[in-house]
Coordinates of C-alpha atoms (C1' of nucleotides) in Angstrom, one line a residue:
Chain Z
M1 CA 80.3 -31.8 -1.6
T2 CA 83.6 -30.1 -1.9
Q3 CA 86.3 -31.7 -4.1
T4 CA 89.2 -30.3 -2.1
P5 CA 89.0 -30.9 1.7
P6 CA 90.7 -27.9 3.4
D7 CA 94.0 -29.1 4.7
N8 CA 94.5 -26.5 7.4
L9 CA 92.3 -24.9 10.0
E10 CA 92.3 -21.4 8.5
T11 CA 90.9 -22.4 5.1
L12 CA 88.4 -24.7 6.7
R13 CA 87.2 -21.8 8.8
K14 CA 86.7 -19.7 5.8
E15 CA 85.0 -22.5 3.9
I16 CA 82.6 -23.0 6.7
A17 CA 81.9 -19.3 6.9
N18 CA 81.2 -19.1 3.2
R19 CA 78.9 -22.0 3.0
Y20 CA 77.2 -21.6 6.4
Q21 CA 74.1 -20.1 5.0
T22 CA 73.5 -23.0 2.6
L23 CA 73.8 -25.6 5.3
S24 CA 70.9 -27.5 6.8
P25 CA 69.8 -26.6 10.3
R26 CA 71.6 -29.5 11.9
L27 CA 74.8 -28.9 10.0
K28 CA 74.6 -25.3 11.1
Q29 CA 74.6 -26.4 14.7
V30 CA 77.7 -28.5 14.0
A31 CA 79.3 -25.6 12.1
S32 CA 79.0 -23.2 15.0
Y33 CA 80.3 -25.7 17.4
V34 CA 83.3 -26.5 15.2
I35 CA 84.1 -22.8 14.9
D36 CA 83.7 -22.1 18.5
N37 CA 85.3 -25.2 20.0
P38 CA 88.1 -26.4 17.8
N39 CA 89.9 -28.0 20.6
D40 CA 87.0 -30.3 21.4
I41 CA 86.8 -31.5 17.8
G42 CA 90.4 -32.7 18.1
L43 CA 90.2 -34.1 21.6
E44 CA 86.8 -35.6 22.1
T45 CA 85.1 -38.6 20.5
L46 CA 82.4 -38.2 18.0
S47 CA 79.6 -39.1 20.4
V48 CA 80.6 -36.5 23.0
I49 CA 81.0 -33.8 20.3
A50 CA 77.6 -34.9 19.0
S51 CA 75.9 -34.7 22.3
R52 CA 77.4 -31.2 22.9
C53 CA 75.9 -30.0 19.7
N54 CA 72.6 -31.8 20.4
V55 CA 73.1 -33.9 17.3
Q56 CA 73.5 -37.4 16.3
P57 CA 77.0 -38.7 15.6
S58 CA 76.0 -39.4 12.1
T59 CA 75.5 -35.7 11.6
I60 CA 79.1 -35.0 12.4
V61 CA 80.1 -37.5 9.8
R62 CA 77.7 -35.8 7.3
F63 CA 79.2 -32.5 8.2
A64 CA 82.8 -33.7 7.5
K65 CA 81.7 -35.3 4.3
A66 CA 80.0 -32.1 3.2
F67 CA 83.3 -30.4 3.4
G68 CA 85.1 -33.0 1.4
Y69 CA 86.6 -35.3 4.0
R70 CA 86.2 -39.0 3.8
G71 CA 84.9 -39.2 7.3
A72 CA 84.8 -37.4 10.6
S73 CA 88.1 -38.9 11.6
D74 CA 89.7 -37.3 8.6
M75 CA 88.6 -33.9 9.8
Q76 CA 89.5 -34.6 13.4
R77 CA 93.1 -35.3 12.3
L78 CA 93.2 -31.8 11.0
F79 CA 92.3 -30.4 14.4
R80 CA 94.8 -32.6 16.2
N81 CA 97.6 -31.5 14.0
E82 CA 96.6 -27.9 14.7
I83 CA 96.8 -28.5 18.4
L84 CA 100.2 -30.2 18.0
S85 CA 101.7 -27.5 16.0
A86 CA 100.1 -24.7 18.0
S87 CA 101.6 -25.8 21.3
P88 CA 105.1 -27.1 20.8
A89 CA 104.8 -28.5 24.3
P90 CA 106.8 -25.9 26.1
S91 CA 106.7 -26.0 29.9
Y92 CA 104.3 -23.7 31.8
S93 CA 106.9 -21.4 33.1
E94 CA 108.2 -21.0 29.6
R95 CA 104.8 -20.0 28.2
I96 CA 104.2 -17.5 31.0
R97 CA 107.6 -16.0 30.3
Q98 CA 106.9 -15.7 26.6
F99 CA 103.6 -14.0 27.3
R100 CA 105.3 -11.5 29.6
K101 CA 107.9 -10.8 27.0
R102 CA 105.4 -10.3 24.3
S103 CA 103.4 -7.8 26.2
D104 CA 106.5 -5.9 27.1
E105 CA 107.6 -5.5 23.5
V106 CA 104.3 -4.0 22.3
D107 CA 104.9 -0.5 21.1
W108 CA 102.6 1.8 22.9
L109 CA 100.9 3.2 19.9
S110 CA 99.5 0.0 18.4
P111 CA 95.8 -0.4 18.1
H112 CA 96.1 -3.5 20.1
N113 CA 97.5 -1.6 22.9
V114 CA 94.7 1.0 22.7
L115 CA 92.3 -1.9 23.1
H116 CA 94.2 -3.2 26.1
D117 CA 94.2 0.2 27.8
F118 CA 90.6 0.7 27.0
A119 CA 89.5 -2.6 28.3
E120 CA 91.5 -2.1 31.4
S121 CA 90.1 1.3 32.2
N122 CA 86.6 0.3 31.4
I123 CA 87.0 -2.5 33.8
I124 CA 88.2 -0.1 36.5
A125 CA 85.2 2.2 35.7
L126 CA 82.8 -0.7 36.1
E127 CA 84.4 -1.8 39.4
H128 CA 84.0 1.8 40.6
L129 CA 80.5 2.0 39.4
R130 CA 79.2 -0.9 41.3
E131 CA 80.7 0.5 44.5
V132 CA 79.3 4.0 44.3
V133 CA 75.8 3.5 43.0
L134 CA 73.2 3.6 45.7
P135 CA 70.8 0.7 45.7
A136 CA 68.1 3.1 46.8
D137 CA 68.6 5.2 43.7
L138 CA 68.2 2.2 41.5
E139 CA 65.0 1.1 43.2
K140 CA 63.6 4.5 43.1
S141 CA 64.3 4.7 39.4
V142 CA 62.6 1.4 38.8
E143 CA 59.5 2.6 40.7
L144 CA 59.4 5.8 38.7
M145 CA 59.6 4.0 35.4
H146 CA 56.9 1.6 36.6
K147 CA 54.5 4.3 37.6
A148 CA 55.1 6.3 34.4
H149 CA 52.8 6.2 31.5
T150 CA 55.7 6.8 29.1
V151 CA 59.5 7.0 29.5
Y152 CA 61.1 9.8 27.5
L153 CA 64.8 9.6 26.7
A154 CA 66.9 12.7 26.1
G155 CA 70.5 12.5 25.1
V156 CA 72.5 13.9 22.2
R157 CA 76.0 13.6 20.8
R158 CA 78.1 11.3 22.9
S159 CA 75.1 10.4 25.1
F160 CA 72.9 9.6 22.2
P161 CA 73.8 5.9 22.0
V162 CA 72.8 5.5 25.7
A163 CA 69.4 7.1 25.1
A164 CA 68.9 5.1 21.9
Y165 CA 69.7 1.9 23.8
L166 CA 67.3 2.7 26.5
A167 CA 64.5 3.5 24.1
Y168 CA 65.1 0.3 22.2
S169 CA 65.4 -2.0 25.2
L170 CA 62.6 -0.5 27.2
S171 CA 60.2 -0.9 24.4
H172 CA 61.3 -4.5 24.2
V173 CA 60.3 -5.2 27.7
E174 CA 57.0 -3.6 26.8
K175 CA 57.5 -0.2 28.5
R176 CA 56.3 2.7 26.4
A177 CA 59.5 4.6 25.6
F178 CA 60.2 7.5 23.2
L179 CA 63.5 8.9 22.1
L180 CA 63.5 12.7 22.0
D181 CA 65.9 12.5 19.1
G182 CA 65.6 15.9 17.6
V183 CA 65.2 14.6 14.1
A184 CA 64.4 17.6 12.0
G185 CA 65.3 19.7 15.0
M186 CA 62.1 19.0 16.8
T187 CA 63.4 18.4 20.2
S188 CA 61.4 21.2 21.8
E189 CA 58.3 20.4 19.8
Q190 CA 58.6 16.8 21.1
S191 CA 58.9 17.7 24.7
W192 CA 55.9 20.0 25.3
M193 CA 53.9 16.9 25.9
L194 CA 55.8 15.8 29.0
G195 CA 53.5 15.5 32.0
P196 CA 53.5 14.4 35.6
E197 CA 52.4 11.0 34.6
D198 CA 55.6 10.5 32.6
V199 CA 59.2 10.1 33.5
V200 CA 62.2 11.6 31.7
I201 CA 65.6 10.0 31.6
A202 CA 68.2 12.6 30.6
I203 CA 71.8 11.7 29.8
S204 CA 74.4 14.4 29.5
F205 CA 78.1 14.9 30.2
R206 CA 80.3 17.9 30.2
P207 CA 80.2 20.1 28.2
Y208 CA 76.5 19.8 28.7
S209 CA 74.2 20.0 25.7
D210 CA 71.7 22.9 25.7
D211 CA 69.1 20.7 24.1
T212 CA 69.2 18.1 26.8
A213 CA 69.2 20.8 29.5
A214 CA 66.1 22.3 27.9
V215 CA 64.3 19.0 28.0
A216 CA 65.2 18.7 31.7
E217 CA 64.0 22.1 32.3
R218 CA 60.8 21.4 30.5
A219 CA 60.3 18.3 32.5
R220 CA 60.6 20.3 35.7
A221 CA 58.2 22.9 34.5
N222 CA 55.6 20.3 33.5
G223 CA 56.0 18.3 36.7
A224 CA 57.5 15.2 35.0
P225 CA 60.0 13.4 37.3
L226 CA 63.5 13.3 36.0
I227 CA 66.2 10.6 36.2
A228 CA 69.6 12.1 35.4
I229 CA 72.6 10.2 34.2
S230 CA 75.5 12.6 34.3
D231 CA 79.0 13.2 35.5
S232 CA 78.2 15.6 38.3
R233 CA 75.4 16.4 40.7
L234 CA 76.0 20.0 39.7
S235 CA 75.2 19.5 36.0
P236 CA 72.3 21.4 34.6
I237 CA 70.2 18.3 34.2
A238 CA 71.0 17.0 37.7
R239 CA 69.6 20.1 39.4
D240 CA 66.0 19.2 39.5
A241 CA 66.4 15.4 39.2
A242 CA 64.4 13.0 41.3
V243 CA 67.3 10.6 41.0
C244 CA 70.8 11.4 39.8
F245 CA 73.4 8.8 38.8
E246 CA 76.8 10.3 39.0
I247 CA 78.8 8.3 36.5
K248 CA 82.6 8.5 36.2
D249 CA 83.3 6.9 32.9
A250 CA 86.7 5.7 31.7
E251 CA 88.9 8.1 29.9
V252 CA 91.7 7.2 27.6
R253 CA 93.7 9.9 25.9
Q254 CA 90.9 12.4 26.1
F255 CA 88.3 10.0 24.8
R256 CA 85.7 9.2 27.3
S257 CA 84.0 5.8 27.2
L258 CA 80.4 5.0 27.6
T259 CA 80.8 1.7 29.3
A260 CA 79.7 2.7 32.8
S261 CA 76.8 4.8 31.4
M262 CA 75.6 1.8 29.3
C263 CA 76.0 -0.4 32.3
I264 CA 73.7 1.7 34.4
A265 CA 71.2 1.9 31.5
Q266 CA 71.2 -1.8 31.1
T267 CA 70.8 -2.3 34.8
L268 CA 67.8 0.0 34.9
V269 CA 66.1 -1.9 32.1
I270 CA 66.8 -5.3 33.4
S271 CA 65.8 -4.4 36.9
Y272 CA 62.6 -3.0 35.6
A273 CA 62.0 -6.0 33.4
Y274 CA 62.6 -8.4 36.2
K275 CA 60.2 -6.7 38.6
Y276 CA 57.5 -5.5 36.2
G277 CA 58.3 -6.3 32.7
A278 CA 57.1 -8.9 30.2
E279 CA 58.7 -12.2 30.9
K280 CA 59.9 -12.9 27.4
P281 CA 62.0 -10.1 26.1
K282 CA 62.9 -11.6 22.7
I283 CA 61.6 -14.2 20.3
G284 CA 63.6 -16.4 18.1
D285 CA 66.5 -16.1 20.3
E286 CA 69.0 -18.8 19.6
R287 CA 70.7 -20.4 22.5
R288 CA 74.1 -22.0 22.4
Chain G
M1 CA 101.1 -50.2 42.0
T2 CA 100.1 -46.8 43.3
Q3 CA 96.9 -46.5 45.2
T4 CA 96.3 -43.0 44.2
P5 CA 96.4 -42.2 40.5
P6 CA 97.7 -38.6 40.1
D7 CA 94.9 -36.4 39.0
N8 CA 96.9 -33.7 37.4
L9 CA 99.9 -33.5 35.1
E10 CA 102.2 -31.9 37.6
T11 CA 101.9 -34.6 40.3
L12 CA 102.1 -37.3 37.7
R13 CA 105.3 -35.8 36.5
K14 CA 106.8 -35.9 40.0
E15 CA 105.6 -39.4 40.6
I16 CA 107.2 -40.6 37.4
A17 CA 110.5 -38.9 38.3
N18 CA 110.5 -40.4 41.7
R19 CA 109.9 -44.0 40.6
Y20 CA 111.9 -43.8 37.4
Q21 CA 114.8 -45.8 38.7
T22 CA 112.7 -48.6 39.9
L23 CA 110.9 -49.1 36.6
S24 CA 111.7 -51.9 34.2
P25 CA 113.6 -51.0 31.0
R26 CA 110.5 -50.9 28.8
L27 CA 108.6 -48.9 31.3
K28 CA 111.5 -46.5 31.4
Q29 CA 111.2 -46.0 27.7
V30 CA 107.5 -45.2 28.1
A31 CA 108.2 -42.9 31.0
S32 CA 110.7 -40.8 29.1
Y33 CA 108.3 -40.5 26.2
V34 CA 105.4 -39.5 28.4
I35 CA 107.5 -36.8 30.0
D36 CA 108.9 -35.5 26.7
N37 CA 105.8 -35.7 24.6
P38 CA 102.8 -35.0 26.8
N39 CA 100.7 -33.8 23.8
D40 CA 101.2 -37.1 22.0
I41 CA 99.9 -39.1 24.9
G42 CA 96.7 -37.1 24.8
L43 CA 96.3 -36.9 21.0
E44 CA 97.5 -40.2 19.5
T45 CA 96.2 -43.7 19.9
L46 CA 97.9 -46.3 22.0
S47 CA 99.4 -48.1 19.0
V48 CA 101.1 -45.0 17.5
I49 CA 102.4 -44.0 20.9
A50 CA 103.6 -47.6 21.4
S51 CA 105.4 -47.6 18.1
R52 CA 107.0 -44.3 18.8
C53 CA 108.5 -45.7 22.0
N54 CA 109.4 -48.9 20.2
V55 CA 107.2 -50.8 22.6
Q56 CA 104.0 -52.9 22.5
P57 CA 100.7 -51.3 23.2
S58 CA 100.3 -53.5 26.2
T59 CA 103.3 -51.9 27.7
I60 CA 101.6 -48.6 27.7
V61 CA 98.7 -50.2 29.6
R62 CA 101.1 -51.7 32.1
F63 CA 102.7 -48.3 32.5
A64 CA 99.4 -46.7 33.2
K65 CA 98.4 -49.4 35.7
A66 CA 101.8 -49.1 37.4
F67 CA 100.8 -45.6 38.3
G68 CA 97.4 -46.5 39.6
Y69 CA 95.2 -45.9 36.6
R70 CA 92.7 -48.4 35.5
G71 CA 94.0 -48.5 32.0
A72 CA 95.8 -46.4 29.5
S73 CA 92.7 -44.5 28.5
D74 CA 92.3 -43.3 32.0
M75 CA 95.7 -41.8 31.9
Q76 CA 95.1 -40.3 28.5
R77 CA 92.1 -38.5 29.7
L78 CA 94.3 -36.6 32.1
F79 CA 96.5 -35.4 29.3
R80 CA 93.5 -34.3 27.2
N81 CA 92.1 -32.3 30.0
E82 CA 95.4 -30.6 30.4
I83 CA 95.4 -29.6 26.8
L84 CA 91.9 -28.4 27.0
S85 CA 92.4 -26.2 30.0
A86 CA 95.9 -25.0 29.1
S87 CA 95.3 -23.6 25.6
P88 CA 92.8 -20.8 25.6
A89 CA 92.8 -20.2 29.3
P90 CA 89.4 -20.9 30.8
S91 CA 87.2 -20.2 27.8
Y92 CA 84.7 -17.4 27.8
S93 CA 81.8 -19.7 27.8
E94 CA 83.3 -21.6 30.7
R95 CA 83.9 -18.5 32.8
I96 CA 80.4 -17.3 32.1
R97 CA 79.0 -20.6 33.0
Q98 CA 80.8 -20.5 36.3
F99 CA 79.6 -17.0 37.0
R100 CA 76.1 -17.9 36.1
K101 CA 76.2 -20.7 38.6
R102 CA 77.2 -18.2 41.3
S103 CA 74.6 -15.6 40.5
D104 CA 71.9 -18.3 40.1
E105 CA 72.2 -18.9 43.8
V106 CA 70.6 -15.6 44.5
D107 CA 67.0 -16.2 43.4
W108 CA 65.7 -12.7 43.7
L109 CA 67.7 -10.1 42.0
S110 CA 67.4 -6.6 43.5
P111 CA 68.4 -3.8 41.2
H112 CA 71.6 -3.6 43.1
N113 CA 72.3 -7.2 42.5
V114 CA 71.5 -6.7 38.9
L115 CA 74.1 -4.0 38.7
H116 CA 76.6 -6.1 40.4
D117 CA 76.0 -9.0 38.0
F118 CA 76.1 -6.8 35.1
A119 CA 79.3 -5.1 36.0
E120 CA 80.8 -8.4 36.7
S121 CA 79.9 -10.1 33.4
N122 CA 80.8 -7.0 31.5
I123 CA 84.2 -7.2 33.1
I124 CA 84.6 -10.8 32.1
A125 CA 83.5 -9.9 28.6
L126 CA 86.1 -7.1 28.4
E127 CA 88.9 -9.4 29.7
H128 CA 87.9 -11.9 27.1
L129 CA 87.8 -9.3 24.4
R130 CA 91.3 -8.1 24.8
E131 CA 92.6 -11.6 24.6
V132 CA 90.8 -12.7 21.4
V133 CA 91.0 -9.7 19.2
L134 CA 93.8 -10.0 16.7
P135 CA 96.1 -6.9 16.5
A136 CA 96.2 -7.5 12.8
D137 CA 92.5 -7.1 12.5
L138 CA 92.6 -3.8 14.3
E139 CA 95.4 -2.5 12.2
K140 CA 93.7 -3.6 9.0
S141 CA 90.5 -1.8 10.0
V142 CA 92.4 1.4 10.8
E143 CA 94.0 1.3 7.3
L144 CA 90.7 0.6 5.6
M145 CA 89.1 3.6 7.4
H146 CA 92.1 5.7 6.5
K147 CA 91.9 4.9 2.8
A148 CA 88.2 5.3 2.6
H149 CA 86.6 8.4 1.3
T150 CA 83.6 7.9 3.6
V151 CA 82.8 5.5 6.4
Y152 CA 79.2 4.2 6.4
L153 CA 77.7 2.7 9.5
A154 CA 75.0 0.1 9.5
G155 CA 73.4 -1.1 12.7
V156 CA 69.8 -1.3 13.8
R157 CA 67.9 -2.2 17.0
R158 CA 70.4 -3.4 19.6
S159 CA 73.3 -2.5 17.4
F160 CA 72.1 1.0 16.6
P161 CA 73.8 2.6 19.6
V162 CA 77.1 1.3 18.5
A163 CA 76.7 2.5 14.9
A164 CA 75.5 5.9 16.3
Y165 CA 78.5 6.2 18.5
L166 CA 80.8 5.4 15.6
A167 CA 79.2 7.9 13.3
Y168 CA 79.4 10.6 16.0
S169 CA 82.9 10.0 17.1
L170 CA 84.4 9.4 13.7
S171 CA 83.0 12.7 12.5
H172 CA 84.6 14.3 15.5
V173 CA 88.0 13.1 14.5
E174 CA 87.3 14.5 11.1
K175 CA 86.6 11.3 9.3
R176 CA 83.6 11.6 7.0
A177 CA 81.1 9.2 8.5
F178 CA 77.4 8.5 7.7
L179 CA 74.9 6.5 9.6
L180 CA 72.7 4.4 7.4
D181 CA 69.9 4.8 9.9
G182 CA 66.9 4.0 7.8
V183 CA 65.0 7.0 8.9
A184 CA 61.9 6.9 6.8
G185 CA 62.8 3.4 5.9
M186 CA 65.4 4.5 3.4
T187 CA 68.2 2.1 4.2
S188 CA 68.3 0.6 0.8
E189 CA 68.0 4.0 -0.9
Q190 CA 70.9 5.2 1.2
S191 CA 73.2 2.3 0.4
W192 CA 73.2 2.3 -3.4
M193 CA 75.9 4.9 -3.3
L194 CA 78.5 2.7 -1.6
G195 CA 81.5 2.3 -3.7
P196 CA 85.0 0.7 -3.6
E197 CA 86.5 4.0 -2.3
D198 CA 84.3 3.7 0.8
V199 CA 84.2 1.4 3.7
V200 CA 81.2 0.0 5.6
I201 CA 81.2 -1.0 9.2
A202 CA 78.2 -3.3 9.8
I203 CA 77.2 -4.3 13.3
S204 CA 74.7 -7.1 13.8
F205 CA 74.0 -9.8 16.4
R206 CA 71.7 -12.7 16.6
P207 CA 69.0 -12.6 15.5
Y208 CA 70.5 -10.9 12.6
S209 CA 68.7 -8.0 11.0
D210 CA 67.7 -8.3 7.4
D211 CA 68.4 -4.6 6.8
T212 CA 72.0 -4.8 8.0
A213 CA 72.6 -8.0 6.1
A214 CA 71.2 -6.2 3.0
V215 CA 73.7 -3.4 3.4
A216 CA 76.5 -5.9 3.8
E217 CA 75.4 -7.6 0.7
R218 CA 75.2 -4.3 -1.2
A219 CA 78.7 -3.4 0.0
R220 CA 79.9 -6.7 -1.4
A221 CA 78.1 -6.1 -4.7
N222 CA 79.5 -2.6 -5.0
G223 CA 83.0 -3.6 -4.1
A224 CA 83.1 -1.6 -0.9
P225 CA 85.2 -3.2 1.8
L226 CA 83.3 -4.4 4.9
I227 CA 84.3 -4.4 8.5
A228 CA 81.9 -6.6 10.5
I229 CA 81.2 -6.5 14.2
S230 CA 79.2 -9.5 15.0
D231 CA 78.9 -12.5 17.4
S232 CA 80.0 -15.1 15.0
R233 CA 82.1 -15.5 11.9
L234 CA 79.1 -17.4 10.5
S235 CA 76.7 -14.5 10.6
P236 CA 75.3 -13.1 7.4
I237 CA 77.3 -9.9 7.6
A238 CA 80.6 -11.7 8.4
R239 CA 80.6 -13.7 5.2
D240 CA 82.2 -11.2 2.9
A241 CA 83.9 -9.1 5.4
A242 CA 87.4 -7.9 4.9
V243 CA 87.7 -7.9 8.7
C244 CA 85.4 -9.5 11.2
F245 CA 85.5 -8.9 14.9
E246 CA 83.8 -11.7 16.7
I247 CA 82.4 -10.2 19.9
K248 CA 81.1 -12.2 22.8
D249 CA 79.1 -9.7 24.8
A250 CA 77.9 -10.2 28.3
E251 CA 74.5 -11.7 28.8
V252 CA 72.4 -11.4 31.9
R253 CA 69.1 -13.1 32.0
Q254 CA 68.7 -13.1 28.3
F255 CA 69.7 -9.4 28.0
R256 CA 72.8 -9.0 26.0
S257 CA 75.1 -6.2 26.8
L258 CA 76.9 -3.8 24.4
T259 CA 80.0 -3.2 26.4
A260 CA 82.4 -5.2 24.4
S261 CA 81.0 -4.0 21.1
M262 CA 81.3 -0.4 22.3
C263 CA 84.8 -1.1 23.5
I264 CA 85.8 -2.3 20.0
A265 CA 84.1 0.7 18.4
Q266 CA 86.0 3.1 20.7
T267 CA 89.2 1.3 20.1
L268 CA 88.8 1.7 16.3
V269 CA 88.1 5.4 16.6
I270 CA 90.9 6.1 18.9
S271 CA 93.4 4.1 17.0
Y272 CA 92.4 5.8 13.9
A273 CA 92.5 9.2 15.5
Y274 CA 95.9 8.5 16.9
K275 CA 97.4 7.4 13.7
Y276 CA 95.6 9.6 11.2
G277 CA 93.1 11.8 12.8
A278 CA 93.0 15.6 13.4
E279 CA 95.5 16.4 16.1
K280 CA 93.3 18.8 18.1
P281 CA 89.7 18.6 18.8
K282 CA 87.8 21.7 17.5
I283 CA 87.7 24.6 19.8
G284 CA 84.7 24.7 22.1
D285 CA 83.8 21.2 21.0
E286 CA 82.8 18.5 23.4
R287 CA 85.6 16.2 24.2
R288 CA 85.5 13.2 22.0
Chain J
dC1 C1' 123.3 -75.5 35.4
dC2 C1' 118.7 -75.2 36.5
dA3 C1' 114.4 -73.7 38.8
dG4 C1' 111.3 -69.7 39.6
dG5 C1' 109.6 -65.5 38.8
dA6 C1' 109.4 -61.0 36.7
dA7 C1' 109.3 -58.8 32.2
dT8 C1' 108.0 -58.9 27.6
dG9 C1' 105.8 -59.6 22.9
dA10 C1' 102.2 -61.4 20.2
dA11 C1' 97.8 -62.2 19.5
dA12 C1' 93.0 -63.0 21.0
dA13 C1' 89.1 -60.9 23.3
dA14 C1' 86.5 -57.1 24.7
dT15 C1' 85.3 -52.7 24.2
dA16 C1' 84.7 -48.3 22.2
dT17 C1' 84.3 -45.6 18.2
dG18 C1' 83.2 -44.3 13.6
dT19 C1' 80.4 -45.2 9.5
dT20 C1' 76.6 -46.7 6.9
dT21 C1' 72.0 -47.9 6.2
dC22 C1' 67.3 -47.4 6.5
dA23 C1' 62.9 -45.8 7.8
dC24 C1' 60.5 -41.7 8.9
dT25 C1' 59.3 -36.8 9.0
dG26 C1' 58.1 -32.6 7.2
dC27 C1' 57.9 -29.7 3.3
dG28 C1' 57.6 -27.8 -1.4
dC29 C1' 55.4 -28.6 -5.6
dA30 C1' 52.7 -30.5 -9.4
Chain F
dT1 C1' 45.8 -34.7 -2.5
dG2 C1' 49.6 -37.2 -3.3
dC3 C1' 54.5 -37.4 -5.0
dG4 C1' 59.2 -36.9 -4.3
dC5 C1' 62.9 -35.4 -1.9
dA6 C1' 66.1 -33.4 1.4
dG7 C1' 67.0 -33.8 6.2
dT8 C1' 67.1 -36.4 10.2
dG9 C1' 67.4 -40.0 14.1
dA10 C1' 68.1 -44.6 15.4
dA11 C1' 70.2 -48.5 15.1
dA12 C1' 72.9 -52.0 12.7
dC13 C1' 77.3 -52.6 11.0
dA14 C1' 82.3 -52.2 10.4
dT15 C1' 86.5 -50.7 12.1
dA16 C1' 89.8 -49.2 15.3
dT17 C1' 91.5 -49.3 19.8
dT18 C1' 92.3 -50.9 24.2
dT19 C1' 92.8 -54.6 27.3
dT20 C1' 93.6 -59.2 28.6
dT21 C1' 95.7 -63.5 28.1
dC22 C1' 99.3 -66.5 27.5
dA23 C1' 103.5 -68.3 25.8
dT24 C1' 108.3 -67.0 25.7
dT25 C1' 112.4 -64.8 27.2
dC26 C1' 115.5 -63.1 30.4
dC27 C1' 117.5 -62.7 34.6
dT28 C1' 118.6 -64.3 39.5
dG29 C1' 119.7 -67.2 43.3
dG30 C1' 120.4 -71.8 44.8

DNA sequence: CCAGGAATGAAAAATATGTTTCACTGCGCA
DNA sequence: TGCGCAGTGAAACATATTTTTCATTCCTGG
């Protein structure tokens, strides 16, 4: 038990984070809830907080005592004060006005602004994506994956994360998937084995990688169906593809995002899993 | 006594204003206090509100009843709800819950529906992201990366794509970056070299990987600053982090997305590049 | 000046809330 | 196997808070 109960929210947060590992399971539940829903702690009664954490009221008291307070009320007082000091009760219009002002003052170079721009343009890219992708392409891809003995993933450089994600998540829904990752420069050695019973998902964007194009070419030569994720139907990998997803990803200051590509990848995996995959993708998954 | 108790703060305000003249002196006192200190009404107990108005607790009850509520508690609930809904906008979990409800109504998810849902929840996640990330955290991270001799990336399984992306794009803006990728199971062998002059970016989500946690622990032991990208401040890697980005990524049918994490990763790289990075991409190189 | 009734304060009663206790479970360890 | 102990849930208990009651005050109209 702590000797010095934290007297402001920030230090309490840190203290909880530090000691989280050492807490008992129930106290961990409470800890997460306290961190995630500070308002509730201040506003609701013990029993409703308790039921929201799936815990007994007494556990909340134990939690508070574990952090040095004399009781749960003691701790709640802290959160109430925080609410009181955080919102000096200005009117709504006042708050809106202040928010506007703040975002106008931001200098355009700050990281925060980069984040804002990035989030914004990713959002636009996602909205675009769901409009232009043809349902038939998705269904066809799912069928190809289903019929395939093995799914091979090809993608390097900027596209590598997408390929890696696909390899990881497909194998987690119990679809045999291999990443042609070119470790030790073995991409071509890895791809001789492609056959008509497999499927290749190749991901590549301008300027197209020779490696990935070679895999696509090998797939064509060996009769393996190809699903292409690319920025143009004219790209080297799209040429002989059974399905081609033409993805326009967001671009901020010359940096292209991967959001839309990742979104398509995830959609493929989930659609596959939903239709054919193992029902339980993960074990030990904690729910809130 | 009013038949219809106002069910939101705005109408209650109007109602009070309308009837103010007709109220008894004590009720007028209460009325002014209620108008001026809405937070107190929600947060404090009747007796402290009463004493702040120089009034008896019973008067507060009378006031509430005069406006149609069944008791003072009834009226207080209104103010609490107002505080809950006003402070952090609709919370992320709330928005997700609402979205879930909508998409649950479609019982069979075609691939196209999956895409739609995925795009939608990624958008929500991105909107949430840009609201909760602290500019100071971004700036601090950029400074840490700048001062570091080398940036080490740790992330496995689902987080691997993010780490891979960071390694790739950082080295393309001429920042020395290595992926602790555990090829040949060498993660721990790779991480002994971390030192105070470096920085580690560790990415891990529930259920947390022991490998990544070990790297974080090693970073701490060796005095290397740590930037954590995780889903909770309570995660093993967040404990000793100099900066922790708490990312709530989208989740559709148990599958968690990477959109928000990727967005943060990209923001870090671009912000770094903008402030310190090489001005021009290398000739003939893929756009970053 | 004196009813009569609304408004008020004080305190009792009712209720809700927070805290403590205790018995039980599951687990590590001799 | 049995002991001891930390962790937990349920319920008893104590406290705080709200609501009601009732006696008193204050004002108004006859």
